[in-house]
Structure formats: C-alpha cells, structure tokens
Amino acid sequence: MKLSHAINKLIASLGGVLLVAYDVVRIHKSSTNYVDENIYLMDNPYVPFPTFLILSFTYLFLNGFSNSRNVMAKGFRGFLSCFLIAYSFVFLAHQLYLTSEFGKAESEMLRNSTYLCIFLFFYFCSLCIETHRNLSRTVSTKEIIGGPIKIEV
C-alpha cells in the first residue's frame, strides 16, 4: 500500500469522526464560557447531524475491520461513502457561505472557519477517491489474487 493511499484512507476514515469531535469541543467551550459564536457545524438545516454521526462511525469501523478483498464489504463501503460525500459537500458549501459572511463582517472567527473549509475540502476529496476505489471493479496490480487453481477429477 502506498503512503498516499494510506494517508487518504486515514483522512476518509477519521475525517467524519474528527468533525464530530470538533463540534462537541466547540459546544463544550461555549457552554462553559459564554461566547457569541453559536454557529456550529450541526446547525446545518440540510443535513441531520445524527445521521452524519452514525454514517461516520459506521464508515470508520468498516474501513478498520473489513477485509480489503471482500467484494461485498467494498461495495457497502462505496455505497456508504456516497452518502458521506453528499453530506460533506453540503457541510462544505454551508461552511464556505459562513466563511464569506465572516469575511464581510471582518470577524476574528475567519481564520478558524477558513481552516475548517480547507479540512472539509480535503475530507471531501479523500472520500471521492476512496469511493472510486471501493466501487471500481478492476483489481489493482498490487492486489493480484495469485496462483493457479488445481482441480482434480
């Protein structure tokens, strides 16, 4: 497995869980210290966040524990990551809109919002690459299932 493939798989697997952890930390900070930044990733009106949470953890466990040569598991991971791609694209579009609004208002949250947009973009791209790998029917040259089959009659 190449280093780029391993990094891509790591970002695709842990990206959703990191987004959930990021939002939980922000909610905890705003509940302990009242801050006027009540805009969270969970406040997106287009995507139900519990669904994204369940899909992210399911994708993480499937990527971690399923065999890479199992065709059924690869198909299910590809199907599941199609939903995650749609959700992450909506999150990215919403966050880009918020970043542009922060830029117009010259808010101090602009830097954090920009970093979040960059992370969401990399997460979206790595999910697209992983989906293509999971749903493609070709076997790569590194994963050749070798050996002749001997049949005795």
CSV table of C-alpha atoms in Angstrom, one decimal:
chain,number,residue,atom,x,y,z
A,1,MET,CA,0.0,0.0,0.0
A,2,LYS,CA,1.4,3.3,-1.0
A,3,LEU,CA,1.9,6.1,1.5
A,4,SER,CA,-0.5,8.4,-0.3
A,5,HIS,CA,-3.2,5.7,-0.3
A,6,ALA,CA,-2.7,5.1,3.4
A,7,ILE,CA,-3.0,8.8,4.2
A,8,ASN,CA,-6.0,9.1,2.0
A,9,LYS,CA,-7.7,6.2,3.7
A,10,LEU,CA,-6.9,7.7,7.1
A,11,ILE,CA,-8.4,11.0,6.2
A,12,ALA,CA,-11.5,9.4,4.8
A,13,SER,CA,-11.9,7.1,7.8
A,14,LEU,CA,-11.3,9.6,10.6
A,15,GLY,CA,-12.5,12.8,8.9
A,16,GLY,CA,-16.1,12.5,9.9
A,17,VAL,CA,-15.2,11.5,13.5
A,18,LEU,CA,-12.9,14.5,13.8
A,19,LEU,CA,-15.7,16.8,12.6
A,20,VAL,CA,-18.0,15.4,15.3
A,21,ALA,CA,-15.3,15.8,17.9
A,22,TYR,CA,-14.6,19.4,16.7
A,23,ASP,CA,-18.2,20.4,17.1
A,24,VAL,CA,-18.5,18.7,20.5
A,25,VAL,CA,-15.5,20.6,21.8
A,26,ARG,CA,-16.9,23.9,20.5
A,27,ILE,CA,-20.3,23.2,22.2
A,28,HIS,CA,-18.5,22.4,25.4
A,29,LYS,CA,-16.4,25.6,25.2
A,30,SER,CA,-19.4,27.8,24.5
A,31,SER,CA,-21.4,26.2,27.4
A,32,THR,CA,-18.6,26.8,29.9
A,33,ASN,CA,-17.6,30.3,28.7
A,34,TYR,CA,-20.4,32.2,27.1
A,35,VAL,CA,-19.2,33.1,23.6
A,36,ASP,CA,-21.3,34.7,20.9
A,37,GLU,CA,-20.3,32.1,18.4
A,38,ASN,CA,-23.4,29.9,18.3
A,39,ILE,CA,-22.9,28.7,14.8
A,40,TYR,CA,-21.9,25.1,14.7
A,41,LEU,CA,-21.5,22.5,12.0
A,42,MET,CA,-24.5,20.8,13.5
A,43,ASP,CA,-26.7,23.8,12.8
A,44,ASN,CA,-26.9,23.0,9.1
A,45,PRO,CA,-30.6,22.8,8.2
A,46,TYR,CA,-30.0,20.5,5.2
A,47,VAL,CA,-28.3,17.5,6.8
A,48,PRO,CA,-29.5,15.8,10.0
A,49,PHE,CA,-26.4,15.6,12.1
A,50,PRO,CA,-27.2,12.3,13.9
A,51,THR,CA,-27.4,10.6,10.5
A,52,PHE,CA,-23.9,12.0,9.7
A,53,LEU,CA,-22.6,10.8,13.1
A,54,ILE,CA,-23.9,7.3,12.6
A,55,LEU,CA,-22.6,7.1,9.0
A,56,SER,CA,-19.2,8.4,10.0
A,57,PHE,CA,-18.7,5.9,12.8
A,58,THR,CA,-20.0,3.1,10.6
A,59,TYR,CA,-17.6,4.0,7.8
A,60,LEU,CA,-14.8,4.2,10.3
A,61,PHE,CA,-15.5,0.7,11.6
A,62,LEU,CA,-16.0,-0.8,8.1
A,63,ASN,CA,-12.7,0.7,6.9
A,64,GLY,CA,-10.9,-0.5,10.0
A,65,PHE,CA,-12.3,-4.1,10.4
A,66,SER,CA,-13.4,-5.3,6.9
A,67,ASN,CA,-11.2,-7.2,4.6
A,68,SER,CA,-10.0,-5.2,1.5
A,69,ARG,CA,-10.6,-8.1,-0.8
A,70,ASN,CA,-14.2,-8.7,0.3
A,71,VAL,CA,-16.3,-7.5,-2.6
A,72,MET,CA,-19.5,-7.2,-0.5
A,73,ALA,CA,-17.7,-5.0,2.1
A,74,LYS,CA,-16.1,-2.9,-0.6
A,75,GLY,CA,-19.5,-2.3,-2.3
A,76,PHE,CA,-21.1,-1.4,1.0
A,77,ARG,CA,-18.3,1.0,1.9
A,78,GLY,CA,-18.6,2.6,-1.5
A,79,PHE,CA,-22.4,2.9,-1.1
A,80,LEU,CA,-22.0,4.4,2.4
A,81,SER,CA,-19.3,6.8,1.3
A,82,CYS,CA,-21.6,8.1,-1.4
A,83,PHE,CA,-23.9,9.4,1.3
A,84,LEU,CA,-20.9,10.8,3.2
A,85,ILE,CA,-19.8,12.6,0.1
A,86,ALA,CA,-23.2,14.2,-0.3
A,87,TYR,CA,-23.2,15.2,3.4
A,88,SER,CA,-19.7,16.6,3.4
A,89,PHE,CA,-20.4,18.6,0.2
A,90,VAL,CA,-23.4,20.2,1.9
A,91,PHE,CA,-21.3,20.9,5.0
A,92,LEU,CA,-18.5,22.4,2.8
A,93,ALA,CA,-21.0,24.6,0.9
A,94,HIS,CA,-22.5,25.8,4.2
A,95,GLN,CA,-19.1,26.4,5.7
A,96,LEU,CA,-18.0,28.4,2.6
A,97,TYR,CA,-21.0,30.6,3.0
A,98,LEU,CA,-20.3,31.2,6.7
A,99,THR,CA,-16.7,31.9,5.9
A,100,SER,CA,-17.7,34.5,3.3
A,101,GLU,CA,-20.1,36.1,5.8
A,102,PHE,CA,-17.3,36.2,8.4
A,103,GLY,CA,-15.0,37.8,5.9
A,104,LYS,CA,-17.6,40.5,5.1
A,105,ALA,CA,-18.0,41.2,8.8
A,106,GLU,CA,-14.3,41.0,9.4
A,107,SER,CA,-14.8,38.7,12.3
A,108,GLU,CA,-12.0,37.0,14.3
A,109,MET,CA,-13.6,33.6,13.5
A,110,LEU,CA,-12.5,34.0,9.9
A,111,ARG,CA,-9.2,32.1,10.4
A,112,ASN,CA,-10.8,29.1,12.2
A,113,SER,CA,-13.6,29.0,9.6
A,114,THR,CA,-11.0,29.0,6.8
A,115,TYR,CA,-9.1,26.1,8.3
A,116,LEU,CA,-12.4,24.2,8.7
A,117,CYS,CA,-13.2,24.8,5.0
A,118,ILE,CA,-9.7,23.5,4.0
A,119,PHE,CA,-10.2,20.4,6.1
A,120,LEU,CA,-13.7,19.8,4.7
A,121,PHE,CA,-12.3,20.1,1.2
A,122,PHE,CA,-9.6,17.5,1.9
A,123,TYR,CA,-12.2,15.3,3.5
A,124,PHE,CA,-14.5,15.6,0.5
A,125,CYS,CA,-11.7,14.8,-1.9
A,126,SER,CA,-10.4,11.8,0.0
A,127,LEU,CA,-14.0,10.4,0.2
A,128,CYS,CA,-14.3,10.8,-3.5
A,129,ILE,CA,-11.1,8.9,-4.1
A,130,GLU,CA,-12.0,6.1,-1.6
A,131,THR,CA,-15.4,5.8,-3.2
A,132,HIS,CA,-13.9,5.4,-6.6
A,133,ARG,CA,-11.5,2.7,-5.3
A,134,ASN,CA,-14.3,0.9,-3.5
A,135,LEU,CA,-16.8,0.9,-6.3
A,136,SER,CA,-14.4,0.2,-9.2
A,137,ARG,CA,-14.4,-3.4,-10.5
A,138,THR,CA,-10.8,-3.5,-11.6
A,139,VAL,CA,-8.2,-5.2,-9.4
A,140,SER,CA,-5.1,-3.2,-9.0
A,141,THR,CA,-1.7,-4.7,-9.9
A,142,LYS,CA,-0.7,-4.7,-6.2
A,143,GLU,CA,-3.7,-6.8,-5.2
A,144,ILE,CA,-3.4,-9.7,-7.7
A,145,ILE,CA,-5.1,-12.8,-6.4
A,146,GLY,CA,-2.4,-15.2,-7.4
A,147,GLY,CA,-1.9,-18.8,-8.1
A,148,PRO,CA,-3.4,-21.3,-10.5
A,149,ILE,CA,-6.4,-23.3,-9.3
A,150,LYS,CA,-5.8,-27.0,-9.3
A,151,ILE,CA,-8.9,-29.2,-10.0
A,152,GLU,CA,-8.5,-32.9,-9.5
A,153,VAL,CA,-11.1,-35.1,-11.1
